[in-house]
Coordinates of C-alpha atoms in Angstrom, one line a residue:
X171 CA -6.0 11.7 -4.2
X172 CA -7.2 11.9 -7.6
X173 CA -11.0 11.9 -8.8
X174 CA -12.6 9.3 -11.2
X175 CA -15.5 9.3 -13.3
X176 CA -17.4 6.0 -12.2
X177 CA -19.5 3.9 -14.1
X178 CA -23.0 3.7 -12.6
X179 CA -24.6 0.4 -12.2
X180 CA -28.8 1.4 -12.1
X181 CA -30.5 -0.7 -9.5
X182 CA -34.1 -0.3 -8.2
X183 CA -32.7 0.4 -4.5
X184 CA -32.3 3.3 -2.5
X185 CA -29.0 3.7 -2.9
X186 CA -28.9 3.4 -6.9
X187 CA -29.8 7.7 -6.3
X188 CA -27.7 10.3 -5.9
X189 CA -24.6 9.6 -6.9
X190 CA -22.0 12.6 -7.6
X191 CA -20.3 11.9 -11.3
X192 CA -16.6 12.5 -9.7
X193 CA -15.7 10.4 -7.1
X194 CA -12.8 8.4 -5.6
X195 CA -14.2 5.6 -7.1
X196 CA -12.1 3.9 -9.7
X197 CA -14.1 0.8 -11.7
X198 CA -11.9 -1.8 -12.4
X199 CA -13.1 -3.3 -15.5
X200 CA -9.5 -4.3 -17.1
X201 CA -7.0 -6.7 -17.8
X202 CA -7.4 -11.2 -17.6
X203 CA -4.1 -14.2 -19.3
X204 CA -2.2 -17.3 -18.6
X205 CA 0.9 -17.2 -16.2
X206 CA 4.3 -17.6 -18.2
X207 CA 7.2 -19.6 -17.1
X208 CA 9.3 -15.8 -17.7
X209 CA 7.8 -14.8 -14.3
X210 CA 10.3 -14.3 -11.3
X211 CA 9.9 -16.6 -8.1
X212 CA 11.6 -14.1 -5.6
X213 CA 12.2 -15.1 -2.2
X214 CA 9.7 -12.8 0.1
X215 CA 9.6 -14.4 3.2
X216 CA 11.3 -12.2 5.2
X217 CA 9.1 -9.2 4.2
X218 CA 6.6 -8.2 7.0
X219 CA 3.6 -7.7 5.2
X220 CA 0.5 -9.5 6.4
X221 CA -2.6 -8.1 4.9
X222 CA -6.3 -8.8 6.3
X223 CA -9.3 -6.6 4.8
X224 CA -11.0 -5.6 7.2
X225 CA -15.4 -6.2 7.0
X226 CA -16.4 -3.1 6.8
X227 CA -19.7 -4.3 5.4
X228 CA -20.6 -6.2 8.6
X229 CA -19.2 -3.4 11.1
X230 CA -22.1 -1.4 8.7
X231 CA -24.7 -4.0 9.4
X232 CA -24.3 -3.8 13.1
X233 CA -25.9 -0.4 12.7
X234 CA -29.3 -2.8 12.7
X235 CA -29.3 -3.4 16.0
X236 CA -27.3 -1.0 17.5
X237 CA -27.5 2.6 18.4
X238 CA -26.9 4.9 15.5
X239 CA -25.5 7.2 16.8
X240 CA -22.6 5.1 19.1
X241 CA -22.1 3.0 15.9
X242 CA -21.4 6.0 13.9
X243 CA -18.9 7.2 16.3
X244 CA -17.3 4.0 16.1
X245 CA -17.5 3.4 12.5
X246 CA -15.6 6.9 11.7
X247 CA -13.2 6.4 14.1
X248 CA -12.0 2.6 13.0
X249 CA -12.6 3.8 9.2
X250 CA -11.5 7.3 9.2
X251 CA -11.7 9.1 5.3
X252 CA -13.7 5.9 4.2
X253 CA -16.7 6.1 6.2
X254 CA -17.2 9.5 4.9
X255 CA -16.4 8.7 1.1
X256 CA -18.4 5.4 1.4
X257 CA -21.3 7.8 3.1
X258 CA -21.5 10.7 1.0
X259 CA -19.8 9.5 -2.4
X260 CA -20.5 5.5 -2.7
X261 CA -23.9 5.5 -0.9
X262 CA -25.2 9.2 -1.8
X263 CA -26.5 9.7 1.7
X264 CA -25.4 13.5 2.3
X265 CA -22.6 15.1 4.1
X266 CA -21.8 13.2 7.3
X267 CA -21.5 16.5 8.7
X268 CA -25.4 16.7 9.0
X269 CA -27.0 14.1 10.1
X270 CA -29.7 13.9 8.1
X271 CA -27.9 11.1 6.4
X272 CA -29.0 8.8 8.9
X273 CA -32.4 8.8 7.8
X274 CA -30.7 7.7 4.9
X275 CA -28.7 5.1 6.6
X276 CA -32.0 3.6 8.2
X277 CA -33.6 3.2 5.4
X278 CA -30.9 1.4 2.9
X279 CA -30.2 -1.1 5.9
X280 CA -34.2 -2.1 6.4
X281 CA -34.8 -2.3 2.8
X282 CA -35.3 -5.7 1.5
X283 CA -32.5 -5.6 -1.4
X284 CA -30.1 -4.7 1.0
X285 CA -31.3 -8.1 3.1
X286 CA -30.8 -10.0 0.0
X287 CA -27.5 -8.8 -1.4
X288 CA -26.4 -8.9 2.0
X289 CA -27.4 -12.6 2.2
X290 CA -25.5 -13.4 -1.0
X291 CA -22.3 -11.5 -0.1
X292 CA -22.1 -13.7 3.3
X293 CA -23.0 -16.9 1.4
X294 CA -20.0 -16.4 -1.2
X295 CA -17.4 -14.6 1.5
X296 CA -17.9 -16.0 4.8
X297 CA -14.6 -14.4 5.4
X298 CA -11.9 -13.4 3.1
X299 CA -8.8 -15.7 4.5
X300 CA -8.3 -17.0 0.5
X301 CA -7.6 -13.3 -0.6
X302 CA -5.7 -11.9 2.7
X303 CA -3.1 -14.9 1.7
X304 CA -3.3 -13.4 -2.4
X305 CA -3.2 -10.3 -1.3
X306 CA -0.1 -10.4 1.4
X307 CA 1.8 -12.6 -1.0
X308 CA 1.1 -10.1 -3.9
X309 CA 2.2 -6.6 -1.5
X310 CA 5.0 -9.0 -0.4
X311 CA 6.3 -9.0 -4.1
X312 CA 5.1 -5.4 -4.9
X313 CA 7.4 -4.1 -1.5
X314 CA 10.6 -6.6 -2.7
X315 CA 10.4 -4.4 -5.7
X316 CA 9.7 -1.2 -4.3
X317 CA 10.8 -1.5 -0.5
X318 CA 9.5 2.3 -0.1
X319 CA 5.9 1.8 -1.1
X320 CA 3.5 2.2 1.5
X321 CA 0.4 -0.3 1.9
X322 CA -2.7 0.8 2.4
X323 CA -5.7 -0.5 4.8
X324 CA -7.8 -2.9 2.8
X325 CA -11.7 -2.6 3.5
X326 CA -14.3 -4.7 2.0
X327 CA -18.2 -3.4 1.5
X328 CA -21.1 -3.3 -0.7
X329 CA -22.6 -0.5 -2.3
X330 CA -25.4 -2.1 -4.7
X331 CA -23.3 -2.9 -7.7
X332 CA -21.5 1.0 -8.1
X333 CA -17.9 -0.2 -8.4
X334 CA -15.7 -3.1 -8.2
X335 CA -13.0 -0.7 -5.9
X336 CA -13.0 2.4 -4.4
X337 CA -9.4 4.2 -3.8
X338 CA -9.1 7.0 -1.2
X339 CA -6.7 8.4 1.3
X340 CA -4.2 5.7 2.8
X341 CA -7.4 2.8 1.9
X342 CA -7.9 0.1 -0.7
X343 CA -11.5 -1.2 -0.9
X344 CA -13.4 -3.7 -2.6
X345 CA -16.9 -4.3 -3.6
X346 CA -17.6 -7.6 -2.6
X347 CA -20.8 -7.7 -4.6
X348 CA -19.4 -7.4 -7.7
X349 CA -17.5 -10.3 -7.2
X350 CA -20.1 -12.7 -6.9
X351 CA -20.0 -14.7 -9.9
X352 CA -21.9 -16.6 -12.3
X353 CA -24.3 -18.6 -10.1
X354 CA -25.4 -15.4 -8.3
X355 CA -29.0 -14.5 -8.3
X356 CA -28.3 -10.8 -9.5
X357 CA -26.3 -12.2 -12.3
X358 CA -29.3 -12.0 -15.4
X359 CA -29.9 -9.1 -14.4
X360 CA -26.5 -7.4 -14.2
X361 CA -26.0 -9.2 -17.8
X362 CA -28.9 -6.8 -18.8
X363 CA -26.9 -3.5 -17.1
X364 CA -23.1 -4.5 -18.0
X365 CA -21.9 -6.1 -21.6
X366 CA -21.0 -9.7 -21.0
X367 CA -17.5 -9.0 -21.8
X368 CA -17.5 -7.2 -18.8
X369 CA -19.7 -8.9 -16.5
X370 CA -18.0 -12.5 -16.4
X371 CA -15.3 -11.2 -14.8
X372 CA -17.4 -10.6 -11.6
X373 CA -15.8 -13.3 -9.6
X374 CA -14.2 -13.8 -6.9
X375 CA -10.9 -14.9 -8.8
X376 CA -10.7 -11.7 -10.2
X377 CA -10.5 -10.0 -6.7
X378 CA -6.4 -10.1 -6.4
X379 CA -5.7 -8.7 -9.7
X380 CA -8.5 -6.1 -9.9
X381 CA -6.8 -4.8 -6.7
X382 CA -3.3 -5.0 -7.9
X383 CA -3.9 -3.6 -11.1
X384 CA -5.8 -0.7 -9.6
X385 CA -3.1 0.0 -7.2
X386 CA -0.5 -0.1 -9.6
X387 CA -2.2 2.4 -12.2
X388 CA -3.3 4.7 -9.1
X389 CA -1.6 4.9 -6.4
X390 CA 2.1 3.8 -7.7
X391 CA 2.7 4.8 -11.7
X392 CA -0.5 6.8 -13.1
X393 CA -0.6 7.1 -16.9
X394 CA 1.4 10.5 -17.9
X395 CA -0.9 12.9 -20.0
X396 CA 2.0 12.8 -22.0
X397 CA 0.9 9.6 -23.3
X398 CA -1.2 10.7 -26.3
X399 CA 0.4 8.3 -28.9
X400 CA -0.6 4.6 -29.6
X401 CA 3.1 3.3 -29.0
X402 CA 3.1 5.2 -25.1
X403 CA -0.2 4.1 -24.6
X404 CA 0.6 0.3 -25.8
X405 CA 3.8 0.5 -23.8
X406 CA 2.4 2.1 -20.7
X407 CA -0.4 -0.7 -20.7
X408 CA 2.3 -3.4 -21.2
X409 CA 4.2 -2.3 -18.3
X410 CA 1.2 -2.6 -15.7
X411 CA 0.9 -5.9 -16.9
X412 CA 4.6 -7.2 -16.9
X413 CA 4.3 -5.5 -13.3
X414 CA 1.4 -8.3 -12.8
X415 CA 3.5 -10.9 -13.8
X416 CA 6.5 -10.4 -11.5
X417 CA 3.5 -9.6 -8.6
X418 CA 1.3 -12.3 -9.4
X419 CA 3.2 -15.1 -10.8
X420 CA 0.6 -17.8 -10.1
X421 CA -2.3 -15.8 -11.7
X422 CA -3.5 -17.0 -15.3
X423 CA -2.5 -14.1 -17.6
X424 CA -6.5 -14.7 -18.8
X425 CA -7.4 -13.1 -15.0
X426 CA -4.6 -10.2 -15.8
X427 CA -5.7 -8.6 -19.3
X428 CA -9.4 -9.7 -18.9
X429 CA -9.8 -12.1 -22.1
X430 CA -11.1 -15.6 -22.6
X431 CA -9.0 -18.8 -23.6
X432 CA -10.1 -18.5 -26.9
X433 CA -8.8 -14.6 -27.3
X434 CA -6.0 -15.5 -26.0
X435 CA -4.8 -18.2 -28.5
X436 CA -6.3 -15.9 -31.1
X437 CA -3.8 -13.1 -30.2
X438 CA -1.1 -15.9 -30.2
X439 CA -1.7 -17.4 -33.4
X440 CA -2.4 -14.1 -35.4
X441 CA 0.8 -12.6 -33.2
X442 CA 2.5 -11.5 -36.5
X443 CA -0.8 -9.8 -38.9
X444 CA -2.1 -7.7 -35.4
X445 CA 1.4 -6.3 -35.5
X446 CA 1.6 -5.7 -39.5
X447 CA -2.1 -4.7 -39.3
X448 CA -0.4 -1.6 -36.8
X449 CA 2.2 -1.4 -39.2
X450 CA 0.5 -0.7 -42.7
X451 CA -2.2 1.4 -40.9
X452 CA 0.4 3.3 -39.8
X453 CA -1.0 3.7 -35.9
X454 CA 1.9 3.5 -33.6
X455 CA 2.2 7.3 -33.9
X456 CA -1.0 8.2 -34.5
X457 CA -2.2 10.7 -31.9
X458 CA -6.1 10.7 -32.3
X459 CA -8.0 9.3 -29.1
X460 CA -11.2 8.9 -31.3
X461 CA -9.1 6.6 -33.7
X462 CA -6.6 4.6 -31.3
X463 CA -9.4 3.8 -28.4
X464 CA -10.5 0.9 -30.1
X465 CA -7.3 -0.7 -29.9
X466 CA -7.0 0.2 -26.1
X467 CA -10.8 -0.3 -24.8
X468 CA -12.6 -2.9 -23.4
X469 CA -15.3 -4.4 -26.2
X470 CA -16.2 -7.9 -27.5
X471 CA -13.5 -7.6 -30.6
X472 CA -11.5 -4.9 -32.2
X473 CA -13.0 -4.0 -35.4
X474 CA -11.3 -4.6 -38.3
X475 CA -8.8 -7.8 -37.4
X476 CA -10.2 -11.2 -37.2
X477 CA -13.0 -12.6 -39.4
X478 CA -17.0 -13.0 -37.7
X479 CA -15.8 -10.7 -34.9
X480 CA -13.5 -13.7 -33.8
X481 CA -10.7 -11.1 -32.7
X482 CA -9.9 -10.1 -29.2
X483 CA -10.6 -6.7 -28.4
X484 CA -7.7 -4.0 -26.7
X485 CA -4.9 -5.6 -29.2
X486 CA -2.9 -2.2 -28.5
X487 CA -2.9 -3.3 -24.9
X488 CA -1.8 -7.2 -25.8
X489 CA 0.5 -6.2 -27.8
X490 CA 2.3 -3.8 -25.4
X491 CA 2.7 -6.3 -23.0
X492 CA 4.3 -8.3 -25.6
X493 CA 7.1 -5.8 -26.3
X494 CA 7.9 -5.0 -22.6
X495 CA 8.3 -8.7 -22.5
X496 CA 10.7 -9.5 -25.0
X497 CA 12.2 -5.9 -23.9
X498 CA 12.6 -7.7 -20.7
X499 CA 14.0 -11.0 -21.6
X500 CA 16.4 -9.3 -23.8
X501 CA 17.6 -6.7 -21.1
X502 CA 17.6 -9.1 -18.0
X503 CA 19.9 -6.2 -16.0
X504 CA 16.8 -4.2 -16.0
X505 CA 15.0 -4.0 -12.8
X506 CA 11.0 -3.8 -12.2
X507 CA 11.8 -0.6 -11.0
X508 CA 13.7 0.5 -13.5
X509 CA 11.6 -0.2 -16.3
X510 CA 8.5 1.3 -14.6
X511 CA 10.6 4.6 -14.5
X512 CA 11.1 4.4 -17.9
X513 CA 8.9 6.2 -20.0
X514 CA 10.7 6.2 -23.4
X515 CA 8.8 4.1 -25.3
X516 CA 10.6 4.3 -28.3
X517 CA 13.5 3.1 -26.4
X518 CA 11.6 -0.3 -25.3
X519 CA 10.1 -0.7 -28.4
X520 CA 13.7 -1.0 -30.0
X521 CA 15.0 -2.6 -27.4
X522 CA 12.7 -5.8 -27.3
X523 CA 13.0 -6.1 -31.4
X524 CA 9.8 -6.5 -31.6
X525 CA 9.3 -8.9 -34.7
X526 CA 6.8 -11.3 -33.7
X527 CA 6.6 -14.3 -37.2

């Protein structure tokens, strides 16, 4: 399994302390649309895939009033690698090899944040039925596509706002309190912590995406290293979301690339100037994180298109998904799988004819 930088989220908790800076912890800030009448209804009801995330946040709360130490036992057994992840690299506790941790454990779960958040998560999720239906559907499409792929076990938890999804061994998990939207009392002050372009997109309709997106770029086609120019990068980006569409085909493609309404029509009406802006500034080949990453990076606008910052930001990533489209529609022999292999981006980019008027 691969190691991620996280973002941390600073709360006045016990468990905002002591986090290691490489974890299997993959924040899943990315990618919001509008769902388009090119994506493919396939017929998946024969595929056995039924997926139900498991609570591990209320098997964790049973620790209250039950003996530690039988709990624990129980706890590492039904949860295996992600006990010990969510132990020692979500909650910072210490090795579960020494128990010392449970000192740890004791406190987090008498502490009065942890009552509250608890109280919230269990006000918004009283169960998780809603996304076990998204989510089957959605690995019911992904395994149509790619019969082979396996499917991992799907827990949900809470960690005091330190990551919208954690990816480990053979497990998918989700952080149901960052998903807790708008009206949630720990929304002003998360406001104050994340920009608001990120933090409107803590909601529980974002759930589904965030978790196929995150599987997709993780566990099924990580972004090459080769990928150092703006085209590959654009391309790359397109293809995870054109793998969106044909995955989630009712899903806005606002709740797939991350933007508002608004952006969205922006990008559609000034289609044609984003495209000749990478053009005359010659940045399709250009090579330089420091001077592409504005194009690719979450922000409130890309600098330099759009008049009083009215632009939407990661235009390299819109329009990406914009050639692998037309690339699409204009090679409909091409399977999912196929293009996903593909990594000439070149090749797409001439393909689709990319002349957007």
């Amino acid at each position: 399994m691969r190691s991620f930088n996280i973002i941390l989220y600073p709360m006045d908790t016990p468990w905002s302390r002591k986090l290691p800076k490489q974890i299997y912890l993959f924040f899943s800030i990315t990618l919001l649309l509008a769902a388009c009448g090119r994506n493919k209804k396939v017929d998946v009801s024969n595929i056995n895939v039924n997926i139900t995330i498991q609570r591990f946040d209320a098997d964790l709360d049973q620790m209250r009033a039950k003996p530690l130490n039988a709990q624990v036992a129980l706890m590492q057994k039904k949860y295996g690698a992600f006990y010990n992840d969510y132990i020692e690299r979500i909650l910072g506790a210490g090795s579960t090899r020494d128990t010392a941790y449970f000192a740890t454990l004791r406190q987090v779960l008498s502490n009065q944040a942890y009552a509250d958040l608890k109280h919230d998560v269990d006000s918004v999720f009283p169960n998780l039925e809603k996304q076990n239906t998204e989510l089957t559907d959605a690995f019911k499409r992904i395994k149509y596509y790619f019969p082979k792929v396996k499917v991992p076990e799907f827990y949900a938890y809470f960690s005091g706002f330190r990551g919208q999804t954690a990816i480990g061994d053979n497990y998918f998990a989700i952080g149901l309190d960052q998903f807790l939207g708008a009206d949630s009392r720990f929304y002003p002050a998360l406001i104050e912590t994340f920009p608001h372009y990120v933090s409107r997109r803590f909601t529980p309709a974002n759930i589904t995406p965030r978790v196929v997106e995150g599987f997709v770029r993780e566990n099924m086609f990580p972004e090459s290293d080769n990928d150092k120019t703006l085209l590959s990068k654009m391309v790359y980006n397109g293809k995870i979301l054109y793998f969106m569409d044909q995955t989630l085909p009712d899903v806005d493609d606002s709740l797939k690339i991350g933007y508002t309404p608004q952006q969205l029509k922006w990008c559609n009406d000034f289609k044609a100037q984003i495209w000749g802006y990478f053009l005359d500034e010659n940045l399709l080949y250009e090579s330089d994180f420091l001077k592409i990453q504005k194009y690719l990076n979450e922000a409130p606008f890309t600098p330099g298109l759009g008049e009083k910052n009215e632009s939407a930001p990661k235009l390299g990533v819109w329009t990406g998904w914009q050639i692998v489209r037309q690339y699409m529609d204009k090679h409909p022999e091409t399977t999912l799988a196929q293009l996903m292999a593909d990594n000439d981006a070149q090749k797409i980019l001439n393909g689709s004819k990319y002349r957007p008027k």
